[in-house]
Amino acid sequence: QVQLVESGGGLVQAGDSLRLSCAVSGRTFSNYRMGWFRQAPGKEREIVATISRSGRATYYADSVKGRFTISKDITENLGYLQMNSLIPEDTAVYYCAADQKNEWPGLRLRDWTYWGQGTQVTVSS
């Protein structure tokens, strides 16, 4: 069983930066893809970014491309989402996800088996 715990959310102003962390326990992180999703009030959960098991391949949603960076530290079993130039439209609960299946880039929710509990990000204008 894999457990994921997100942290790093908060209330910021437009233009600010935040770094979300995802602590992974229970398995060897190098065997898992990792993804970040978000869900705004009244909207469906959507993909933000994903990173391959090796960390060499990444995918970004168009809405965050150039502003967000996904990364993973295999030695520390940590995943990250660096968010720069935040805008109010980025306000959402952010979830990290992990999976061993070879689905790339894993755009669908069903491509991911393990999920964290979420962390709130609020961007004020």
mmCIF file of C-alpha atoms in Angstrom:
data_model
loop_
_atom_site.group_PDB
_atom_site.id
_atom_site.type_symbol
_atom_site.label_atom_id
_atom_site.label_comp_id
_atom_site.label_asym_id
_atom_site.label_seq_id
_atom_site.Cartn_x
_atom_site.Cartn_y
_atom_site.Cartn_z
ATOM 1 C CA GLN A 1 0.000 0.000 0.000
ATOM 2 C CA VAL A 2 1.195 3.489 -0.880
ATOM 3 C CA GLN A 3 0.349 6.522 1.230
ATOM 4 C CA LEU A 4 0.574 10.059 -0.121
ATOM 5 C CA VAL A 5 0.465 13.212 1.998
ATOM 6 C CA GLU A 6 0.439 16.673 0.417
ATOM 7 C CA SER A 7 1.608 19.855 2.104
ATOM 8 C CA GLY A 8 2.531 23.402 1.212
ATOM 9 C CA GLY A 9 -0.819 24.874 0.254
ATOM 10 C CA GLY A 10 -2.012 28.235 1.490
ATOM 11 C CA LEU A 11 -3.393 31.660 0.708
ATOM 12 C CA VAL A 12 -1.269 33.828 -1.582
ATOM 13 C CA GLN A 13 -1.672 36.838 -3.828
ATOM 14 C CA ALA A 14 -1.646 36.798 -7.605
ATOM 15 C CA GLY A 15 1.912 36.690 -8.872
ATOM 16 C CA ASP A 16 3.238 34.843 -5.847
ATOM 17 C CA SER A 17 4.800 31.381 -5.751
ATOM 18 C CA LEU A 18 4.130 28.228 -3.763
ATOM 19 C CA ARG A 19 5.786 24.829 -3.631
ATOM 20 C CA LEU A 20 3.624 21.828 -2.912
ATOM 21 C CA SER A 21 5.183 18.662 -1.545
ATOM 22 C CA CYS A 22 3.940 15.088 -1.693
ATOM 23 C CA ALA A 23 5.440 12.658 0.807
ATOM 24 C CA VAL A 24 5.280 9.050 -0.367
ATOM 25 C CA SER A 25 5.512 6.091 1.978
ATOM 26 C CA GLY A 26 5.000 2.380 1.704
ATOM 27 C CA ARG A 27 6.858 1.575 -1.491
ATOM 28 C CA THR A 28 9.918 2.454 -3.525
ATOM 29 C CA PHE A 29 9.069 5.767 -5.142
ATOM 30 C CA SER A 30 11.280 5.146 -8.156
ATOM 31 C CA ASN A 31 8.802 2.499 -9.332
ATOM 32 C CA TYR A 32 5.921 4.979 -9.529
ATOM 33 C CA ARG A 33 4.771 7.715 -11.846
ATOM 34 C CA MET A 34 3.546 10.786 -10.009
ATOM 35 C CA GLY A 35 0.924 13.312 -10.934
ATOM 36 C CA TRP A 36 -0.649 16.478 -9.614
ATOM 37 C CA PHE A 37 -4.334 17.187 -10.112
ATOM 38 C CA ARG A 38 -6.577 19.986 -8.917
ATOM 39 C CA GLN A 39 -10.253 20.495 -8.288
ATOM 40 C CA ALA A 40 -11.888 23.892 -8.077
ATOM 41 C CA PRO A 41 -15.316 24.369 -6.454
ATOM 42 C CA GLY A 42 -18.071 23.119 -8.734
ATOM 43 C CA LYS A 43 -15.615 21.722 -11.270
ATOM 44 C CA GLU A 44 -14.250 18.299 -12.088
ATOM 45 C CA ARG A 45 -10.797 17.204 -10.994
ATOM 46 C CA GLU A 46 -8.291 17.994 -13.729
ATOM 47 C CA ILE A 47 -4.733 17.092 -14.578
ATOM 48 C CA VAL A 48 -2.033 19.635 -13.774
ATOM 49 C CA ALA A 49 1.247 17.816 -14.379
ATOM 50 C CA THR A 50 2.775 14.347 -14.392
ATOM 51 C CA ILE A 51 6.281 12.941 -14.154
ATOM 52 C CA SER A 52 7.547 9.556 -15.258
ATOM 53 C CA ARG A 53 9.005 6.881 -13.001
ATOM 54 C CA SER A 54 12.530 7.871 -13.982
ATOM 55 C CA GLY A 55 11.779 11.558 -13.692
ATOM 56 C CA ARG A 56 13.074 12.183 -17.199
ATOM 57 C CA ALA A 57 9.689 12.828 -18.802
ATOM 58 C CA THR A 58 7.130 15.419 -17.745
ATOM 59 C CA TYR A 59 3.728 16.562 -18.927
ATOM 60 C CA TYR A 60 1.919 19.845 -18.211
ATOM 61 C CA ALA A 61 -1.588 21.044 -18.814
ATOM 62 C CA ASP A 62 -1.654 24.036 -21.144
ATOM 63 C CA SER A 63 -3.054 26.218 -18.378
ATOM 64 C CA VAL A 64 0.089 25.825 -16.235
ATOM 65 C CA LYS A 65 2.793 25.311 -18.850
ATOM 66 C CA GLY A 66 5.687 27.684 -18.279
ATOM 67 C CA ARG A 67 4.540 28.540 -14.739
ATOM 68 C CA PHE A 68 4.539 25.199 -12.888
ATOM 69 C CA THR A 69 7.323 22.644 -12.545
ATOM 70 C CA ILE A 70 6.886 19.054 -11.384
ATOM 71 C CA SER A 71 9.788 17.123 -9.902
ATOM 72 C CA LYS A 72 10.538 14.177 -7.680
ATOM 73 C CA ASP A 73 13.312 13.294 -5.247
ATOM 74 C CA ILE A 74 13.583 9.517 -5.305
ATOM 75 C CA THR A 75 16.081 9.363 -2.456
ATOM 76 C CA GLU A 76 13.751 11.290 -0.152
ATOM 77 C CA ASN A 77 10.488 9.783 -1.493
ATOM 78 C CA LEU A 78 9.164 13.270 -2.141
ATOM 79 C CA GLY A 79 7.360 14.824 -5.067
ATOM 80 C CA TYR A 80 7.062 18.536 -5.717
ATOM 81 C CA LEU A 81 4.993 21.016 -7.658
ATOM 82 C CA GLN A 82 6.636 24.427 -7.917
ATOM 83 C CA MET A 83 3.987 26.992 -8.819
ATOM 84 C CA ASN A 84 5.075 30.427 -9.990
ATOM 85 C CA SER A 85 3.147 33.448 -11.259
ATOM 86 C CA LEU A 86 -0.006 32.192 -9.599
ATOM 87 C CA ILE A 87 -3.331 33.554 -10.802
ATOM 88 C CA PRO A 88 -6.798 33.403 -9.181
ATOM 89 C CA GLU A 89 -7.807 30.674 -11.635
ATOM 90 C CA ASP A 90 -5.245 28.396 -9.946
ATOM 91 C CA THR A 91 -7.390 28.357 -6.810
ATOM 92 C CA ALA A 92 -8.295 24.736 -6.079
ATOM 93 C CA VAL A 93 -7.604 21.742 -3.899
ATOM 94 C CA TYR A 94 -4.444 20.134 -5.221
ATOM 95 C CA TYR A 95 -3.972 16.364 -5.069
ATOM 96 C CA CYS A 96 -0.929 14.240 -5.726
ATOM 97 C CA ALA A 97 -1.333 10.785 -7.214
ATOM 98 C CA ALA A 98 0.919 7.806 -7.886
ATOM 99 C CA ASP A 99 0.736 4.647 -9.935
ATOM 100 C CA GLN A 100 2.950 1.843 -11.225
ATOM 101 C CA LYS A 101 1.110 1.219 -14.488
ATOM 102 C CA ASN A 102 2.778 2.212 -17.717
ATOM 103 C CA GLU A 103 0.129 4.762 -18.720
ATOM 104 C CA TRP A 104 1.724 7.920 -20.086
ATOM 105 C CA PRO A 105 1.056 10.703 -19.414
ATOM 106 C CA GLY A 106 -1.924 9.443 -17.414
ATOM 107 C CA LEU A 107 -4.501 12.116 -18.187
ATOM 108 C CA ARG A 108 -7.473 10.200 -16.800
ATOM 109 C CA LEU A 109 -8.297 9.839 -13.124
ATOM 110 C CA ARG A 110 -8.554 6.065 -13.562
ATOM 111 C CA ASP A 111 -4.907 5.985 -14.667
ATOM 112 C CA TRP A 112 -3.964 6.601 -11.027
ATOM 113 C CA THR A 113 -4.379 4.198 -8.110
ATOM 114 C CA TYR A 114 -3.091 6.103 -5.101
ATOM 115 C CA TRP A 115 -4.221 9.566 -4.037
ATOM 116 C CA GLY A 116 -3.405 12.017 -1.283
ATOM 117 C CA GLN A 117 -5.992 13.873 0.765
ATOM 118 C CA GLY A 118 -5.418 17.209 -0.969
ATOM 119 C CA THR A 119 -4.113 20.622 0.018
ATOM 120 C CA GLN A 120 -5.931 23.912 -0.543
ATOM 121 C CA VAL A 121 -4.368 26.628 -2.674
ATOM 122 C CA THR A 122 -6.124 29.986 -2.751
ATOM 123 C CA VAL A 123 -4.890 32.834 -4.927
ATOM 124 C CA SER A 124 -6.361 36.263 -4.294
ATOM 125 C CA SER A 125 -6.414 38.997 -6.925
#
